[in-house]
Amino acid sequence: MKLFYTFFQYIKFVFSARNTRGNGVHSPFVYDFFEKVIYEKNPYYCFHEIEKLRNMLKNNNKMLSINDFGTGEQRAAKISKIARRSLKSPRYAQMLFRAALFCKSENLWELGTSLGITTAYLAKTDSKNRVTSMEGSAEIAKIAANIFKSLNINNINIIVGNIDQTIDAALYATDKIDFAFIDANHRYSAVIQYFNKIIPKLHENSVVVIDDLYWSKPMTKAWNEIKNHSTVVSTIDLFQTGFVFFNKKLPKKHYKAVK
Ligand SMILES: C[S@@+](CC[C@H](N)C(=O)[O-])C[C@H]1O[C@@H](n2cnc3c(N)ncnc32)[C@H](O)[C@@H]1O
């Protein structure tokens, strides 16, 4: 059912977004964001080493016992299956790396660490940046911690536990959030709740990234509500992922583009 929803939304999206590149983008910031973050293709030094580890995870058939936050049950899953299905693809994880660099983000948050591949990209933007990443499954978080070790990454704080219960203390310990990637519980109420909770820690140059905008009708509802939130100025909808900007100097505009 969800697959049909996503498919039809994609057809609609392609028709409404197809002319976005280069057309109607008058803001220098947004224009540069498209060129240097969304459409940029040149690899950075760290991409290869992170992708080598992703490939290792894709071939690891060890079973993990994980919490399913949808049903509240424990279930078994192969690392290889998680690596193939749950992580942002190289193209998108590398785009988030460029976005964090472009926005000069120093305090980065990720809700939903999974095996830590996207987290590693965020951490590699600068070893002086601080990444806070939250994961509910202890066994998954353990694999992610090993990935960070293999990559010599020391600037990630993984908070293990249900985000519903860990987010308040983590926010209390945080002065500001420059970059937040919301990619954990894909339910309407959770996405809206997490977005509302982080707002007091955002500033005009923060960027928030919401994932899986058209994964389900409730996710699209959450995305539309975020777009219309009083603090939000501009958004860029790439179908899979949406960027949210808060700087009042930007045009009040919602862009759509096929990446
Ligand atoms: C789609 S995956 C994250 C992928 C990761 N951001 C990446 O790009 O590689 C979502 C993760 O969020 C975790 N998660 C879902 N709901 C959660 C919750 N309420 N609390 C903590 N973790 C949660 C899941 O265990 C899963 O590992």
XYZ file of C-alpha atoms and ligand atoms in Angstrom:
286
model
C 0.000 0.000 0.000
C 2.789 2.404 1.026
C 4.686 1.459 -2.152
C 1.732 2.545 -4.310
C 1.449 5.779 -2.365
C 5.157 6.535 -2.845
C 5.044 5.591 -6.548
C 2.117 7.892 -7.363
C 3.599 10.701 -5.318
C 6.827 10.314 -7.290
C 5.026 10.647 -10.641
C 3.310 13.807 -9.362
C 6.598 15.081 -7.960
C 8.565 14.620 -11.203
C 5.996 16.646 -13.133
C 5.953 19.490 -10.621
C 9.733 19.557 -10.045
C 11.220 18.936 -13.467
C 12.027 22.562 -14.345
C 13.454 23.679 -11.043
C 17.178 23.623 -11.887
C 18.311 27.095 -12.870
C 14.757 28.420 -13.098
C 13.359 30.806 -10.554
C 16.309 30.477 -8.161
C 17.226 34.111 -7.568
C 18.702 33.785 -4.106
C 22.531 33.407 -4.294
C 22.443 31.150 -1.207
C 19.833 28.824 -2.678
C 21.531 28.860 -6.106
C 24.870 27.909 -4.535
C 23.175 25.282 -2.375
C 21.800 23.633 -5.507
C 25.119 23.772 -7.345
C 27.546 23.005 -4.522
C 25.474 20.658 -2.395
C 22.714 19.018 -4.425
C 24.256 18.679 -7.887
C 27.970 18.575 -6.977
C 29.595 15.268 -7.953
C 33.275 15.559 -7.011
C 34.285 13.128 -4.266
C 35.992 14.237 -1.058
C 38.952 12.460 0.510
C 36.866 10.542 3.081
C 34.172 9.114 0.791
C 36.162 6.084 -0.299
C 37.071 4.877 3.203
C 33.481 5.222 4.442
C 32.092 3.383 1.403
C 34.586 0.544 1.919
C 33.033 -0.009 5.359
C 29.495 0.216 3.970
C 30.412 -2.583 1.550
C 31.756 -4.677 4.405
C 28.456 -4.213 6.270
C 26.511 -5.209 3.146
C 28.378 -8.523 3.160
C 28.088 -9.197 6.887
C 25.452 -11.879 7.514
C 25.623 -11.780 11.302
C 22.197 -11.598 12.963
C 21.319 -8.802 15.379
C 18.436 -8.660 17.804
C 16.872 -5.257 17.296
C 14.006 -3.238 18.746
C 11.258 -2.522 16.291
C 10.001 0.902 17.315
C 6.911 0.467 15.143
C 5.612 -2.646 16.899
C 7.534 -2.393 20.179
C 8.871 -5.948 19.647
C 12.354 -7.435 19.442
C 13.166 -9.022 16.097
C 16.180 -10.522 14.381
C 17.775 -8.852 11.364
C 20.931 -9.473 9.351
C 23.480 -6.652 9.321
C 23.660 -7.019 5.527
C 19.916 -6.431 5.221
C 20.022 -3.330 7.440
C 22.990 -2.010 5.436
C 21.133 -2.517 2.152
C 17.725 -1.214 3.223
C 17.975 1.306 6.054
C 20.926 3.547 5.303
C 21.018 6.645 3.158
C 22.601 5.789 -0.177
C 26.131 7.071 -0.940
C 24.673 9.829 -3.166
C 22.440 11.149 -0.388
C 24.857 10.643 2.514
C 27.513 12.517 0.521
C 25.030 15.298 -0.185
C 24.414 15.638 3.579
C 28.188 15.831 4.101
C 28.350 18.689 1.551
C 25.295 20.385 3.113
C 26.900 20.401 6.573
C 30.152 21.745 5.096
C 28.339 24.378 3.023
C 26.350 25.594 6.046
C 29.518 25.536 8.203
C 27.624 23.442 10.749
C 29.563 22.659 13.914
C 26.923 21.025 16.112
C 25.261 18.279 14.168
C 22.407 16.046 15.255
C 21.152 12.856 13.724
C 18.005 11.135 14.948
C 18.379 7.487 13.860
C 22.041 6.398 13.713
C 21.481 2.883 12.386
C 24.885 1.414 11.409
C 26.516 4.844 11.525
C 27.447 5.342 7.874
C 25.707 8.721 7.451
C 26.875 9.678 10.948
C 30.457 9.010 9.818
C 29.965 11.326 6.848
C 28.705 14.079 9.153
C 31.591 13.585 11.578
C 34.162 13.689 8.766
C 33.159 17.259 7.842
C 35.651 18.370 10.515
C 37.123 16.531 13.479
C 36.368 19.654 15.574
C 32.633 19.414 14.826
C 30.462 17.622 17.363
C 27.961 15.019 16.224
C 25.181 13.779 18.495
C 23.440 10.742 17.074
C 20.575 8.795 18.648
C 19.788 5.129 18.176
C 17.304 2.936 19.981
C 18.804 -0.472 19.297
C 21.843 -1.201 21.462
C 23.122 -3.929 19.113
C 22.943 -1.625 16.087
C 24.627 1.177 18.029
C 27.471 -1.195 18.923
C 28.141 -1.867 15.222
C 28.036 1.878 14.541
C 30.571 2.499 17.340
C 32.929 -0.022 15.696
C 32.540 1.763 12.363
C 33.562 5.056 14.014
C 36.569 3.346 15.593
C 37.680 1.870 12.259
C 37.488 5.334 10.718
C 39.369 6.955 13.586
C 36.388 9.166 14.379
C 36.246 10.600 17.898
C 33.698 13.386 17.592
C 30.451 11.393 17.753
C 28.352 10.948 20.863
C 25.863 8.104 20.339
C 22.915 8.242 22.692
C 21.348 4.791 22.967
C 17.659 4.467 23.849
C 14.231 5.407 22.602
C 14.505 8.998 21.362
C 11.148 9.772 22.951
C 12.892 9.222 26.279
C 16.423 10.495 25.505
C 15.812 13.656 23.484
C 14.913 16.012 26.347
C 18.124 15.365 28.319
C 20.194 15.591 25.121
C 18.589 18.930 24.260
C 19.167 20.199 27.776
C 22.894 19.464 27.351
C 23.044 21.251 23.967
C 23.486 24.990 23.412
C 22.610 25.060 19.753
C 21.964 22.795 16.799
C 23.379 23.904 13.452
C 22.364 20.842 11.467
C 19.747 18.209 12.302
C 18.976 15.103 10.276
C 15.636 13.604 11.350
C 15.638 9.961 10.188
C 14.362 7.763 13.040
C 10.732 7.017 13.759
C 8.834 7.682 10.512
C 5.469 8.383 12.123
C 3.686 11.697 11.776
C 3.498 12.360 15.517
C 7.173 11.466 16.126
C 8.517 13.643 13.296
C 6.413 16.624 14.369
C 7.305 16.107 18.012
C 11.074 15.912 17.306
C 10.918 18.949 15.012
C 9.065 21.019 17.616
C 11.442 19.947 20.360
C 14.610 20.997 18.507
C 13.254 24.398 17.371
C 14.402 26.310 20.493
C 17.997 25.178 19.781
C 17.972 26.271 16.125
C 19.158 29.657 14.825
C 18.799 31.500 11.532
C 21.641 29.595 9.860
C 20.541 26.145 11.010
C 19.445 23.560 8.519
C 17.093 20.691 9.266
C 16.862 17.661 7.001
C 13.761 15.484 7.032
C 13.931 12.067 5.425
C 11.409 9.914 3.551
C 8.957 12.724 2.849
C 6.674 10.544 0.721
C 7.205 7.210 2.471
C 3.602 7.343 3.708
C 0.675 9.750 3.743
C 1.337 10.703 7.403
C 5.009 11.471 6.544
C 3.885 13.789 3.729
C 1.445 15.417 6.164
C 4.320 15.984 8.606
C 6.480 17.467 5.807
C 3.695 19.845 4.725
C 3.171 20.952 8.301
C 6.905 21.599 8.741
C 6.980 23.616 5.486
C 4.201 25.807 6.867
C 5.668 26.193 10.351
C 5.963 29.839 11.419
C 9.773 29.586 11.882
C 10.421 28.083 8.432
C 11.415 30.382 5.574
C 12.564 28.187 2.675
C 12.548 24.480 1.892
C 14.019 22.283 -0.816
C 12.113 19.092 -1.519
C 14.138 16.387 -3.291
C 11.383 13.774 -2.833
C 13.508 11.420 -0.692
C 14.815 14.196 1.496
C 13.825 17.753 2.362
C 16.001 20.653 3.517
C 14.491 23.264 5.824
C 15.962 26.786 6.221
C 15.155 29.457 8.779
C 17.056 32.545 7.630
C 14.625 35.448 7.165
C 16.849 36.936 4.438
C 16.039 33.959 2.201
C 13.027 34.067 -0.113
C 9.879 32.621 1.401
C 9.768 29.850 -1.146
C 9.421 26.075 -1.358
C 11.599 24.551 -4.073
C 11.196 21.104 -5.585
C 13.960 19.447 -7.555
C 14.814 16.041 -8.935
C 18.289 15.255 -7.633
C 16.340 4.744 8.630
S 17.350 4.233 9.941
C 18.545 5.528 10.059
C 19.513 5.539 8.937
C 20.682 6.472 9.132
N 20.272 7.807 9.475
C 21.510 6.502 7.868
O 21.292 7.394 7.031
O 22.364 5.647 7.705
C 16.359 4.563 11.336
C 16.977 4.158 12.662
O 16.261 4.819 13.681
C 16.103 3.949 14.771
N 14.875 4.367 15.474
C 13.600 4.360 15.012
N 12.765 4.825 15.944
C 13.520 5.145 17.021
C 13.224 5.664 18.304
N 11.991 5.986 18.671
N 14.263 5.832 19.163
C 15.532 5.513 18.812
N 15.862 5.029 17.605
C 14.860 4.845 16.720
C 15.999 2.562 14.182
O 16.438 1.591 15.115
C 16.911 2.677 12.952
O 18.201 2.186 13.229
